[in-house]
Coordinates of C-alpha atoms and ligand atoms in Angstrom, one line a residue:
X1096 CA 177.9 46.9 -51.8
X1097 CA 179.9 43.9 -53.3
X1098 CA 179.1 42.1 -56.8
X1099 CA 177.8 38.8 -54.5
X1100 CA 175.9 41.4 -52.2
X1101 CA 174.2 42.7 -55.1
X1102 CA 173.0 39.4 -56.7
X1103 CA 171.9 38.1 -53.3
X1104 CA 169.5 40.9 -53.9
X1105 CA 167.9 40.4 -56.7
X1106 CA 168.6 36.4 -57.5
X1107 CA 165.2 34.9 -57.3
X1108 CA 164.8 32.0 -54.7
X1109 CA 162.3 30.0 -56.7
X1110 CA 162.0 27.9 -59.8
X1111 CA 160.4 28.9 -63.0
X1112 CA 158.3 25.4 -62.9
X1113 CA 157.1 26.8 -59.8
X1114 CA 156.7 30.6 -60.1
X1115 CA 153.7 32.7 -60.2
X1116 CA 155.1 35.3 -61.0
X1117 CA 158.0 35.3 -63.7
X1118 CA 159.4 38.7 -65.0
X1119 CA 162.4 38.1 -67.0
X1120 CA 164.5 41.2 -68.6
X1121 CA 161.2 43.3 -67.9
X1122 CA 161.2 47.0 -68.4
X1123 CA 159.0 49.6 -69.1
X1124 CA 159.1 53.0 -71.2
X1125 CA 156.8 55.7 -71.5
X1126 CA 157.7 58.2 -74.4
X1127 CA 161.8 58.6 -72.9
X1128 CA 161.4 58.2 -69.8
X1129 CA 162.0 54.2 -67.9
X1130 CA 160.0 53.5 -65.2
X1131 CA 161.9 49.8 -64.7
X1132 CA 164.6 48.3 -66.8
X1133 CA 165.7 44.8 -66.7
X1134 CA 163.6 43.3 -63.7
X1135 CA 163.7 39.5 -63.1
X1136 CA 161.3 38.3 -60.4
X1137 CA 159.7 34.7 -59.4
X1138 CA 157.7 34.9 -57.0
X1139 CA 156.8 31.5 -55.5
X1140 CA 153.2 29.8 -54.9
X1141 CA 152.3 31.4 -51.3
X1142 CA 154.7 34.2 -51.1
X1143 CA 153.8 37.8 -49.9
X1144 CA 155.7 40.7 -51.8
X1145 CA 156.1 44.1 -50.6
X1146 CA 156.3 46.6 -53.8
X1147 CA 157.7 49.7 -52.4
X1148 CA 158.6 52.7 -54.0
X1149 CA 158.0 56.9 -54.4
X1150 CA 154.7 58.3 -56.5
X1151 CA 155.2 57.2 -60.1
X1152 CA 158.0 54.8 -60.0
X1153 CA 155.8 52.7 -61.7
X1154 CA 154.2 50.0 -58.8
X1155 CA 150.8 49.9 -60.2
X1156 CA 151.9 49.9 -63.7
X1157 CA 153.7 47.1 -63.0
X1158 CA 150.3 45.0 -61.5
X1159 CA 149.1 46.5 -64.7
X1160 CA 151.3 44.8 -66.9
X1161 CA 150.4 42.0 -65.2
X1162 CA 146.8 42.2 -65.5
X1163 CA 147.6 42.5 -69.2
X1164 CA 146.6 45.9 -69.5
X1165 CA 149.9 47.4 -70.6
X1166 CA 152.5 45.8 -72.7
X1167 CA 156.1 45.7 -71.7
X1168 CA 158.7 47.8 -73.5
X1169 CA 161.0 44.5 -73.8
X1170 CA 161.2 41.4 -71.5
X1171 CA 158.5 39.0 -70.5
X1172 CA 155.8 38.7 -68.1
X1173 CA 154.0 35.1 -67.1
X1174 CA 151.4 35.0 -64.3
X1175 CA 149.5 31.7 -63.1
X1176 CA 151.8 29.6 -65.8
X1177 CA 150.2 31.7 -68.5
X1178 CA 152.1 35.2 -70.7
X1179 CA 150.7 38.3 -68.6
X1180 CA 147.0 39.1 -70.5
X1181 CA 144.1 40.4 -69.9
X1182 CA 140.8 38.2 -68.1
X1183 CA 143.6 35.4 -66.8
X1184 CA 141.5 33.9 -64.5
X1185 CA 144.3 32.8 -62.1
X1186 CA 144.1 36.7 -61.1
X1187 CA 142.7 38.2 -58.2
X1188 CA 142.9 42.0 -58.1
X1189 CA 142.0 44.2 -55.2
X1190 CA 142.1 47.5 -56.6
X1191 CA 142.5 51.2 -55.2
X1192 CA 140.5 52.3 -52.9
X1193 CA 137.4 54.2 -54.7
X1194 CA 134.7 55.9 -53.0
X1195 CA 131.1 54.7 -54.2
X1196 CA 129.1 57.4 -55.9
X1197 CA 125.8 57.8 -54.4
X1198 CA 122.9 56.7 -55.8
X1199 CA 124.6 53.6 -57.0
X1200 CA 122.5 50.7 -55.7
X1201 CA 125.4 48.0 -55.6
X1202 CA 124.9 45.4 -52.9
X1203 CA 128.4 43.6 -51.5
X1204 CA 127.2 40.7 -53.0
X1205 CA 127.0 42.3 -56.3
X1206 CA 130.2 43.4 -56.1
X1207 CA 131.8 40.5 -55.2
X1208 CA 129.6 38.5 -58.0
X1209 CA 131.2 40.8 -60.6
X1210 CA 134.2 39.0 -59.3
X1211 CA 132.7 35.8 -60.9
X1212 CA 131.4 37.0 -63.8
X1213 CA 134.3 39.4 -64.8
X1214 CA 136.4 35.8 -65.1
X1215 CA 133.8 33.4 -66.1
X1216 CA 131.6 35.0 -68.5
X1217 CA 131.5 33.4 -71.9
X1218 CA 133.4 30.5 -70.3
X1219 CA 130.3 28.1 -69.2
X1220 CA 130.0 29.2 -65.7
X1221 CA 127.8 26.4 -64.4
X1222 CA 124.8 28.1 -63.2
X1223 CA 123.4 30.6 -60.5
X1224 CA 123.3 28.0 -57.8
X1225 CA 127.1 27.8 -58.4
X1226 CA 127.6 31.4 -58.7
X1227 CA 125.7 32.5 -55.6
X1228 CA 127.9 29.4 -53.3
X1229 CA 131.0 31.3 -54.6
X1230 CA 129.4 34.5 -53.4
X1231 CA 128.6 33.6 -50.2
X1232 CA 132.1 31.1 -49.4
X1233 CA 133.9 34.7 -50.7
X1234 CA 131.7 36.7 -48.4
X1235 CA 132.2 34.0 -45.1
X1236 CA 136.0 34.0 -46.1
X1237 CA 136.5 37.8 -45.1
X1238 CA 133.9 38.0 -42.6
X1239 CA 131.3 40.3 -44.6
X1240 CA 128.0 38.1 -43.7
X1241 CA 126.2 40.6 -41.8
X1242 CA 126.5 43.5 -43.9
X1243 CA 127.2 42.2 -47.6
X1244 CA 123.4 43.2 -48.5
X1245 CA 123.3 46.7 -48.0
X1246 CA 124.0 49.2 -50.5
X1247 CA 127.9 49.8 -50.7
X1248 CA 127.6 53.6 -50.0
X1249 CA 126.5 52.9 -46.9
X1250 CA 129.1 50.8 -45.8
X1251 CA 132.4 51.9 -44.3
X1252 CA 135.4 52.1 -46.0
X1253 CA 137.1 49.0 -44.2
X1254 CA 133.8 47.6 -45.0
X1255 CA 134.2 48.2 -48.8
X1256 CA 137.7 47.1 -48.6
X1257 CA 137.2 43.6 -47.5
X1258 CA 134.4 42.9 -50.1
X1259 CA 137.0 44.2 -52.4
X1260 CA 139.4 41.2 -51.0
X1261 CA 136.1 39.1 -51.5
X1262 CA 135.8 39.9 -55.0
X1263 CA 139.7 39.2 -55.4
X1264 CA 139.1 35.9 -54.0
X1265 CA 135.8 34.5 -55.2
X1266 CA 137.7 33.1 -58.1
X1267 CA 140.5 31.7 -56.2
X1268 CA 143.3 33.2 -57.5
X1269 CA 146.3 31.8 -57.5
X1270 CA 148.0 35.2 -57.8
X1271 CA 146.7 38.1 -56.1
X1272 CA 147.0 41.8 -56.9
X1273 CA 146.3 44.3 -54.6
X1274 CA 147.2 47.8 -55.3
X1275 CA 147.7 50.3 -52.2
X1276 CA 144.4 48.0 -50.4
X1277 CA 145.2 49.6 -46.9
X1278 CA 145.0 53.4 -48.5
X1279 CA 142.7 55.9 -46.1
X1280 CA 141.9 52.5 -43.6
X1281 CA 142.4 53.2 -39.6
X1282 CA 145.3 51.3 -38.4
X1283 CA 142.6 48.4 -37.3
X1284 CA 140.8 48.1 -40.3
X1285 CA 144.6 48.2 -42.1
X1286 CA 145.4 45.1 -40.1
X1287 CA 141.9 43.3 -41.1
X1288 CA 142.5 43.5 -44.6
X1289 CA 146.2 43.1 -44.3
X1290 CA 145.8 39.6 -42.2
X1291 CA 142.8 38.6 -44.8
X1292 CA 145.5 38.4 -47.7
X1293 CA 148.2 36.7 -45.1
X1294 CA 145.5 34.0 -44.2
X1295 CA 144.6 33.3 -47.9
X1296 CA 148.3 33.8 -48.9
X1297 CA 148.6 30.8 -45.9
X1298 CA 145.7 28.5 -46.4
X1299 CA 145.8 28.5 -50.0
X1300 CA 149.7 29.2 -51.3
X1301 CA 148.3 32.3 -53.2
X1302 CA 151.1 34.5 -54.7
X1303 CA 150.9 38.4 -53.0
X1304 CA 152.0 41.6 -54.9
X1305 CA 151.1 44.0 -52.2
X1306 CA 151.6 47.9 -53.7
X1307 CA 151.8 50.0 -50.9
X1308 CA 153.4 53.2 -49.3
X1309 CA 153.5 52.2 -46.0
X1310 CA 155.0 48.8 -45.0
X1311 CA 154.7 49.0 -41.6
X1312 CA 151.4 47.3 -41.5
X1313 CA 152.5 44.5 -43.2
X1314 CA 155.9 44.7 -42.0
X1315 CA 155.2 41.0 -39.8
X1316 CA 153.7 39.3 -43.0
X1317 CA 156.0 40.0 -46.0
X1318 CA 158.6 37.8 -47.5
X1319 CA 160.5 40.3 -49.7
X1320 CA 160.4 44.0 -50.5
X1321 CA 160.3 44.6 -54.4
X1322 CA 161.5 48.6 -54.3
X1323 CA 161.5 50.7 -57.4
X1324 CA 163.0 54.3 -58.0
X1325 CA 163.5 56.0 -60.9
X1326 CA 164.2 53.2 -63.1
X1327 CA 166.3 50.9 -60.6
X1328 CA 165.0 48.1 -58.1
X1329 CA 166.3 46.0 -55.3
X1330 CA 164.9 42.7 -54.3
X1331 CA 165.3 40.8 -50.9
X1332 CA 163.9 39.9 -47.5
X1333 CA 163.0 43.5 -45.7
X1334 CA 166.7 43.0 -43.8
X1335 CA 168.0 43.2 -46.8
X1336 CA 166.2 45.8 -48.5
X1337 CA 165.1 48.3 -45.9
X1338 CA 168.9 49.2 -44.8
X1339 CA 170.3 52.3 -44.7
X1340 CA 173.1 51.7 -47.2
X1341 CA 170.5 50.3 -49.4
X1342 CA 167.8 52.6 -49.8
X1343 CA 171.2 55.1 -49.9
X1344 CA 172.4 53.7 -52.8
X1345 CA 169.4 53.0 -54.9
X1346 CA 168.1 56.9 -54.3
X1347 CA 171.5 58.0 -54.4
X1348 CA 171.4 60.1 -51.4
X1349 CA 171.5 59.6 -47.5
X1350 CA 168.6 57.9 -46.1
X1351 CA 168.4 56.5 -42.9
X1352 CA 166.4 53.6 -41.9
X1353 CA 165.3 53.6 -38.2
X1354 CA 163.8 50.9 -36.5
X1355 CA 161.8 52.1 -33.9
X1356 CA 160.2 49.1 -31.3
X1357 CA 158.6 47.1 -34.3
X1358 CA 158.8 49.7 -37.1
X1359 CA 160.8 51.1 -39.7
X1360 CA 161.3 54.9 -40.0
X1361 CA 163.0 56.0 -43.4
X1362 CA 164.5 59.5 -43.4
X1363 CA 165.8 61.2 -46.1
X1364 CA 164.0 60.2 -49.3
X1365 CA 162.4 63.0 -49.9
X1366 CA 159.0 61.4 -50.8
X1367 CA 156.2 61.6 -48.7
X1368 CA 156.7 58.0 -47.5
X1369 CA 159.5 59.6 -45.6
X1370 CA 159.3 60.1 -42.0
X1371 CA 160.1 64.0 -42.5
X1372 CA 156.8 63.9 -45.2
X1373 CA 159.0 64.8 -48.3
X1374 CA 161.3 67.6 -46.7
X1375 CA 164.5 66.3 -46.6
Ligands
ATP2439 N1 149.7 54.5 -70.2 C1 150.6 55.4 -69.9 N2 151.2 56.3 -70.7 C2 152.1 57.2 -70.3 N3 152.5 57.3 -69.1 C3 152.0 56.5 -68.2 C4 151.1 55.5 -68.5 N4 150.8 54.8 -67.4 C5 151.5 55.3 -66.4 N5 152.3 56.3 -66.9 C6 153.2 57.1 -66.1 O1 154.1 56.2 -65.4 C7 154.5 56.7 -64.1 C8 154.3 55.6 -63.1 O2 152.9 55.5 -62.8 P1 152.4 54.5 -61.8 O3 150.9 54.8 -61.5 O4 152.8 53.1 -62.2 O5 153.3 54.9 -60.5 P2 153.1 54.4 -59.0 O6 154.4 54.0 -58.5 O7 152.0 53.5 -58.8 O8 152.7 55.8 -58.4 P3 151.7 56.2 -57.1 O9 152.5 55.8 -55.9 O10 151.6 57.7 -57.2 O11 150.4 55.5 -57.3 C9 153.6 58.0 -63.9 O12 154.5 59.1 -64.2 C10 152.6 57.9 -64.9 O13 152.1 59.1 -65.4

């Protein structure tokens, strides 16, 4: 790849006035080892980004860091106009996919209120009659009305999931995390959720940092692929990233990208978000 090539790649299209996001010079160590060095990133009001990458090249810590809940080795993080910290309430966050222990009697709507709360406590939250309209426009917004009063362990897992986008949203966010949301979804309930963030994304120029394995289902909605391994990164439209020569170079061995109908088939990686399931 040429010097211009490169920089296409990872030159930012957006403003700082205007970004989200805003990673300058960020990297991150634990003990010797770097999971990202030197990443600049704006990701503009409305955008959807891909964050791609093998088991522990650091996606999730990166949403952490922008949660506030790690510090970067060197560089800087802003979200929502503000330094990366923790309770920012510019922040939805969808997080992993957990299974609800039994016995815990959490409603939907109780999970989605925490949403509130978790934001707005100590911060004069103007009343129930506030909170429980916030509740229930969250609830309507992802299509959970008829069963956000049972219990949580009864509902499904796609079920769970899109009261987990509710309690993202019910402080409209301005920047939305969501780490690996699609994880152990059918492909139906993967395109629910997935179109859920895209509409929000569309009707209210929220920022997206979508950590996943498997791009395909989002494949139609994303903007640009952020794609970590072990220590490097490319940014750029999913053209750009999600080429053979590419992927090649930033894993340093031959990896094929296939595009088969509408989706993308990477060969070669030897991770299990390889077509060959980690055997190349
Ligand atoms: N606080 C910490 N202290 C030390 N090491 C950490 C810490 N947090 C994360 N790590 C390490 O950083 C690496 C990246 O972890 P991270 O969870 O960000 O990866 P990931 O890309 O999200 O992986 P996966 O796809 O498996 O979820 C892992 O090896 C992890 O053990």
């Amino acid at each position: 790849m040429s010097t211009t090539e490169e920089a296409a790649l990872t030159v930012a299209p957006t403003t700082s006035a205007t970004a989200a996001i805003r990673l300058r010079g960020a990297t991150l160590s634990f003990g010797g080892r770097t999971l990202w060095r030197d990443l600049d990133l704006d990701v503009a009001p409305g955008e959807f980004i891909a964050v791609l990458g093998p088991n522990g090249s650091g996606k999730t810590s990166l949403l952490r860091v922008l949660l506030g809940k790690l510090g970067l080795t060197a560089g800087t993080a802003e979200v929502a106009g503000k330094q990366a910290d923790v309770g920012n309430p510019g922040i939805g966050y969808v997080p992993q996919q957990k299974t609800i222990d039994a016995g815990v009697q959490l409603r939907g709507v109780d999970l989605v209120g925490l949403g509130v709360d978790g934001h707005r406590w100590g911060l004069g939250w103007r009343g129930r009659g506030e909170r429980a309209r916030k509740v229930e426009a969250a609830v309507a917004a992802v299509g959970a009305q008829s069963f956000a009063h049972a219990p949580l362990e009864t509902l499904s897992g796609g079920e769970q999931q899109r009261l987990r986008v509710a309690q993202a949203l019910v402080g409209d966010p301005s920047v939305l995390l969501c780490d690996e949301p699609l994880l152990s979804l059918d492909l139906a309930n993967q395109r629910l959720v997935a179109e859920l963030v895209d509409k929000r994304r569309r009707e209210h120029d929220t920022a997206v940092l979508f950590v996943t394995h498997e791009i395909n289902p989002i494949l139609p909605l994303v903007d640009r692929v952020l794609y970590l391994v072990d220590g490097e990164f490319r940014i750029g439209t999913p053209d750009e990233v999600m080429t053979s020569a590419t992927l090649s170079e930033l894993y340093g061995t031959e990896v094929e990208v296939l595009r088969v109908r509408d989706r993308l088939v990477v060969v070669g990686t030897g991770d299990d978000m390889d077509a060959l399931g980690g055997t190349a």
